[in-house]
Amino acid sequence: MKPAPFKLCVPEEEQEILALLHEYGSEARVLAGGQSLVPLMNMRIMQPKVLISLNRCSALGYIHEQNDGYALGARTRQAEIEDSDLVATQLPLVSAAMPYVGVRASRNYGTICGSLAHADPLAELPSVAAAMEAQFEIASVRGKREVSSDEFYLSALSNCLEPDEMLRQVWIPKALPESRSVFLEVSNRSHGFALVGLALYASIDADGICRKVRLAAMGLSETTLRLRLAEKLLEGNVLTDELIEQASVVSTDATEPHSDIHADGKYRRRVASTLVKRALQNCSETVN
Ligand SMILES: Cc1cc2nc3c(=O)[nH]c(=O)nc-3n(C[C@H](O)[C@H](O)[C@H](O)COP(=O)(O)OP(=O)(O)OC[C@H]3O[C@@H](n4cnc5c(N)ncnc54)[C@H](O)[C@@H]3O)c2cc1C
């Protein structure tokens, strides 16, 4: 199957990209790595009249230190992030998740912002962004605005971008020295899309007390889901086996995971609870 006819624009400057987005509005789509968009166009699930490619705009390919964190530009490839020593030391949760995102061939061209904007409920990077409380910088001819992960994700494959807006960069805070970052997922086959996954970021002080805990799961809801009940239970307390058990139980309370040919909702909830337990045990082992 081949895509419906479309016009391809390949601007070299960011302002040109924004002007084209403004000119074509909802008829256009941003083309980043094409690893999700092109297959959807080939199946004619998506039929944009105009594609506005980011791929010749080198100014959007960067990993910049910014305000106690790092800004990752819209054209930064997933493989660049995966290979970056800086990301490995400063953003360990991002590094931990990268090997789960597709295959190396898709990561060579796929972008981090493309994965975030695509908003697949089973994608790893939206959960990493939620757990790290990333800031999404959105640009249009009207200027820039910033939103949190909660504000960015609306539902499956749906984000808060206006038709003439692009996700210009994602800003992720540096991991604190005393923090722990754990990424776990279960899928039917290696390198397949996850059934359920979990991103954990926790800062634990010298007395073993959880000062801050962020848990974000994929596969439990239409978007990445912060497990706030468990976070609240853990914060201010020492990670004991009893507390870990309680947290893994409450973590999936009130969740209604969907069922499909890959797994049913009950199974997804049970797996998520187990991943919470394993991730917290992993944390407590490195503390003790
Ligand atoms: C074999 C294979 C396996 C894969 N497995 C996984 C997996 O396990 N986990 C996973 O998360 N992903 C997986 N993917 C998808 C992959 O990670 C894609 O790279 C990613 O989903 C989209 O990023 P992209 O840069 O390729 O964007 P594109 O495919 O170019 O775009 C995706 C969507 O986002 C929009 N978009 C892209 N960039 C922007 C922007 N800056 N601003 C506004 N809108 C934008 C596009 O218009 C489009 O609607 C897989 C892909 C392949 C081919």
XYZ file of C-alpha atoms and ligand atoms in Angstrom:
341
model
C 0.000 0.000 0.000
C 1.382 3.476 -0.830
C 0.584 6.809 0.769
C -2.050 9.170 -0.630
C -0.444 11.958 -2.681
C 1.279 14.664 -0.633
C 3.554 17.662 -1.115
C 6.927 17.474 0.652
C 8.545 20.659 1.994
C 12.121 20.472 3.260
C 12.997 23.826 4.821
C 16.442 24.490 6.326
C 15.469 27.137 8.879
C 13.190 26.868 11.914
C 11.293 30.037 10.952
C 10.523 28.526 7.544
C 9.132 25.403 9.243
C 6.873 27.529 11.456
C 5.728 29.677 8.526
C 4.814 26.552 6.503
C 2.960 25.066 9.477
C 1.027 28.333 9.738
C 0.331 28.405 5.998
C -0.948 24.823 5.740
C -2.348 24.292 9.259
C -4.289 21.011 9.674
C -3.505 19.914 6.094
C 0.143 19.496 7.114
C 2.138 17.179 9.339
C 5.645 17.530 10.691
C 7.931 14.823 9.286
C 10.710 13.978 11.751
C 12.249 10.466 11.592
C 9.168 9.094 9.779
C 9.368 5.831 11.731
C 5.724 6.078 12.857
C 4.249 8.604 10.410
C 5.350 6.927 7.157
C 3.986 3.451 8.064
C 0.659 5.117 9.050
C 0.647 7.004 5.723
C 1.467 3.806 3.815
C -1.566 2.159 5.447
C -3.498 5.365 4.595
C -4.485 5.685 8.280
C -2.974 9.172 8.019
C -3.279 11.192 4.802
C -1.645 14.594 5.279
C -1.693 16.766 2.124
C 1.621 18.359 3.062
C 4.664 17.027 4.915
C 6.990 19.576 6.500
C 10.304 17.863 7.114
C 12.623 18.772 9.977
C 15.453 16.740 8.555
C 17.428 19.503 6.858
C 17.121 21.861 9.833
C 20.377 21.071 11.653
C 19.704 23.896 14.178
C 17.040 21.634 15.742
C 19.487 18.765 16.366
C 21.060 19.362 19.787
C 21.628 18.249 23.374
C 22.132 21.518 25.263
C 22.744 22.089 28.969
C 20.059 24.517 30.200
C 18.929 25.549 33.738
C 20.063 22.465 35.704
C 18.888 20.204 32.937
C 19.236 19.356 29.249
C 17.249 20.540 26.247
C 16.890 17.978 23.449
C 15.980 19.521 20.082
C 13.240 18.342 17.727
C 15.657 16.770 15.248
C 17.814 14.955 17.830
C 17.852 11.278 16.844
C 17.054 8.559 19.383
C 20.408 6.909 18.553
C 22.282 10.145 19.407
C 20.632 10.081 22.820
C 21.402 6.379 23.227
C 25.085 6.909 22.385
C 25.553 10.035 24.500
C 27.786 9.663 27.581
C 26.432 12.960 28.839
C 22.872 11.605 28.768
C 24.057 8.370 30.403
C 25.510 10.269 33.377
C 23.117 13.235 33.642
C 19.810 11.734 32.419
C 20.193 8.052 33.385
C 16.466 7.303 33.147
C 16.474 8.368 29.492
C 19.489 6.159 28.803
C 17.927 3.215 30.630
C 14.800 3.397 28.437
C 16.485 3.907 25.040
C 17.304 0.245 24.272
C 13.580 -0.574 24.620
C 12.516 2.017 22.012
C 12.165 0.036 18.792
C 15.279 -1.350 17.146
C 18.623 0.296 16.414
C 17.597 0.846 12.786
C 14.471 2.782 13.829
C 16.437 4.712 16.475
C 19.011 5.817 13.893
C 16.426 8.071 12.285
C 13.595 8.313 14.811
C 13.712 11.426 16.993
C 13.064 11.823 20.724
C 10.543 14.634 20.108
C 8.856 12.588 17.365
C 8.258 9.775 19.839
C 6.945 12.253 22.412
C 4.673 14.037 19.902
C 3.361 10.755 18.473
C 1.886 10.033 21.922
C 1.616 6.265 21.578
C 0.251 4.977 24.943
C 2.796 2.122 24.781
C 5.807 4.304 23.970
C 8.644 4.448 26.508
C 9.743 8.081 26.191
C 6.457 9.738 27.271
C 6.695 7.803 30.563
C 10.320 8.848 31.012
C 9.311 12.476 30.385
C 6.472 12.199 32.922
C 8.688 10.635 35.611
C 11.360 13.318 35.085
C 8.727 16.097 35.035
C 10.059 17.259 31.680
C 8.982 20.535 30.083
C 7.742 20.492 26.496
C 8.631 23.643 24.519
C 6.121 24.329 21.755
C 6.754 26.822 18.950
C 4.659 28.555 16.281
C 4.744 31.855 14.384
C 3.004 33.315 17.481
C 5.988 32.477 19.694
C 6.844 29.756 22.230
C 4.977 28.219 25.149
C 5.906 25.525 27.670
C 3.738 22.729 29.033
C 4.207 19.809 31.389
C 3.688 16.184 30.456
C 0.219 16.209 32.085
C -0.787 19.149 29.896
C 0.840 17.774 26.734
C -0.882 14.372 26.612
C -4.655 14.357 25.978
C -5.390 10.743 24.954
C -3.965 7.942 22.772
C -2.028 9.447 19.826
C -3.319 12.875 20.822
C -1.383 15.840 22.210
C -2.150 19.506 22.932
C -0.388 20.895 19.839
C -2.377 23.303 17.660
C -2.254 22.466 13.913
C 0.384 25.162 13.271
C 2.575 24.268 16.257
C 5.615 22.014 16.590
C 7.316 20.454 19.573
C 10.563 22.409 19.398
C 12.409 20.699 22.255
C 11.966 18.750 25.447
C 13.776 19.925 28.586
C 14.665 17.260 31.166
C 16.137 18.111 34.593
C 19.492 16.546 35.537
C 19.202 13.553 37.843
C 20.134 14.478 41.434
C 23.376 12.846 42.698
C 21.548 10.796 45.326
C 18.783 9.747 42.921
C 17.877 6.357 41.443
C 16.538 5.786 37.934
C 14.958 2.480 36.882
C 13.173 1.577 33.637
C 11.433 -1.792 33.276
C 9.002 -3.183 30.710
C 7.338 -6.438 29.686
C 6.582 -7.154 26.025
C 5.543 -10.249 24.062
C 8.857 -10.314 22.213
C 12.141 -8.490 22.521
C 12.124 -5.141 20.721
C 8.345 -5.413 20.362
C 6.059 -2.724 21.702
C 5.574 -3.011 25.458
C 2.513 -4.542 27.078
C 3.298 -2.626 30.255
C 6.275 -0.524 31.294
C 7.439 1.625 34.192
C 9.750 4.593 34.599
C 10.926 5.276 38.150
C 12.896 8.283 39.374
C 13.534 8.602 43.102
C 15.752 10.733 45.267
C 16.674 8.917 48.466
C 18.692 10.589 51.217
C 21.553 9.156 53.289
C 19.083 7.811 55.894
C 17.287 5.869 53.153
C 14.264 8.192 53.237
C 12.481 8.752 49.911
C 12.558 12.506 49.438
C 10.932 12.427 46.010
C 9.419 9.541 44.030
C 8.071 9.715 40.487
C 6.442 6.642 38.935
C 5.047 6.755 35.387
C 3.560 3.722 33.682
C 2.676 2.855 30.113
C 0.006 0.335 29.166
C -2.372 1.208 32.009
C -4.200 4.072 30.342
C -4.703 6.045 27.118
C -1.616 8.097 27.964
C 1.381 7.672 30.232
C 0.054 7.461 33.811
C 1.664 8.874 36.969
C 1.111 6.464 39.870
C 0.453 9.220 42.400
C -1.085 7.035 45.130
C 2.113 5.016 45.365
C 4.321 8.138 45.116
C 2.489 9.701 48.079
C 2.775 6.519 50.125
C 6.535 6.312 49.539
C 7.582 9.946 50.005
C 8.964 10.746 53.431
C 9.423 7.060 54.295
C 12.236 4.494 54.293
C 11.967 1.833 51.573
C 11.161 -1.247 53.674
C 9.897 -4.522 52.195
C 6.457 -3.844 53.726
C 6.275 -0.366 52.215
C 7.387 -1.665 48.807
C 4.646 -4.307 48.979
C 2.014 -1.716 49.886
C 3.172 0.634 47.140
C 3.020 -2.086 44.504
C -0.549 -2.893 45.575
C -1.897 0.685 45.651
C 0.013 1.679 42.506
C -2.594 0.180 40.180
C -5.670 0.933 42.291
C -8.247 2.849 40.295
C -6.587 1.944 36.977
C -8.648 0.440 34.144
C -6.111 -0.914 31.657
C -7.505 -1.863 28.271
C -7.650 -5.396 26.903
C -6.570 -6.310 23.390
C -5.228 -9.314 21.457
C -1.865 -8.922 23.231
C -3.040 -8.947 26.845
C -6.103 -8.316 28.980
C -6.499 -5.457 31.417
C -6.289 -7.658 34.534
C -2.954 -9.061 33.358
C -1.592 -5.559 32.589
C -2.553 -4.368 36.069
C -0.859 -7.360 37.714
C 2.306 -6.893 35.654
C 2.425 -3.174 36.459
C 2.167 -3.910 40.163
C 5.044 -6.394 39.862
C 7.181 -3.893 37.942
C 6.617 -1.296 40.684
C 7.783 -3.830 43.263
C 10.857 -4.836 41.234
C 11.837 -1.230 40.510
C 11.546 -0.221 44.178
C 13.484 -3.313 45.281
C 16.159 -2.346 42.776
C 16.267 1.114 44.390
C 16.411 -0.185 47.964
C 19.210 -2.628 47.067
C 21.376 0.207 45.737
C 20.645 2.276 48.895
C 21.517 -0.448 51.439
C 10.309 -1.415 13.733
C 9.876 -0.308 14.641
C 9.700 -0.591 16.000
C 9.306 0.426 16.866
N 9.162 0.132 18.189
C 8.893 1.133 19.058
C 8.830 0.895 20.471
O 9.045 -0.216 20.950
N 8.566 1.937 21.289
C 8.334 3.206 20.795
O 8.109 4.130 21.562
N 8.374 3.461 19.467
C 8.656 2.458 18.602
N 8.715 2.741 17.265
C 8.396 4.114 16.796
C 9.631 5.004 16.802
O 10.142 5.181 18.067
C 9.357 6.358 16.144
O 10.592 6.882 15.878
C 8.591 7.376 16.970
O 7.360 6.859 17.412
C 8.265 8.622 16.148
O 9.384 9.428 15.999
P 9.846 9.928 14.563
O 10.927 10.902 14.777
O 10.138 8.760 13.712
O 8.560 10.738 14.096
P 7.604 10.673 12.834
O 7.258 9.255 12.509
O 8.189 11.514 11.762
O 6.322 11.426 13.427
C 5.432 10.779 14.337
C 4.263 11.745 14.615
O 4.694 12.827 15.418
C 4.565 14.080 14.707
N 5.793 14.824 15.003
C 7.067 14.368 14.902
N 7.935 15.303 15.335
C 7.179 16.364 15.723
C 7.489 17.649 16.257
N 8.739 17.993 16.537
N 6.468 18.503 16.522
C 5.178 18.144 16.254
N 4.819 16.946 15.756
C 5.816 16.070 15.489
C 4.428 13.723 13.237
O 3.704 14.689 12.517
C 3.682 12.380 13.350
O 2.292 12.600 13.532
C 9.081 1.750 16.359
C 9.244 2.026 14.996
C 9.644 1.010 14.129
C 9.815 1.334 12.681
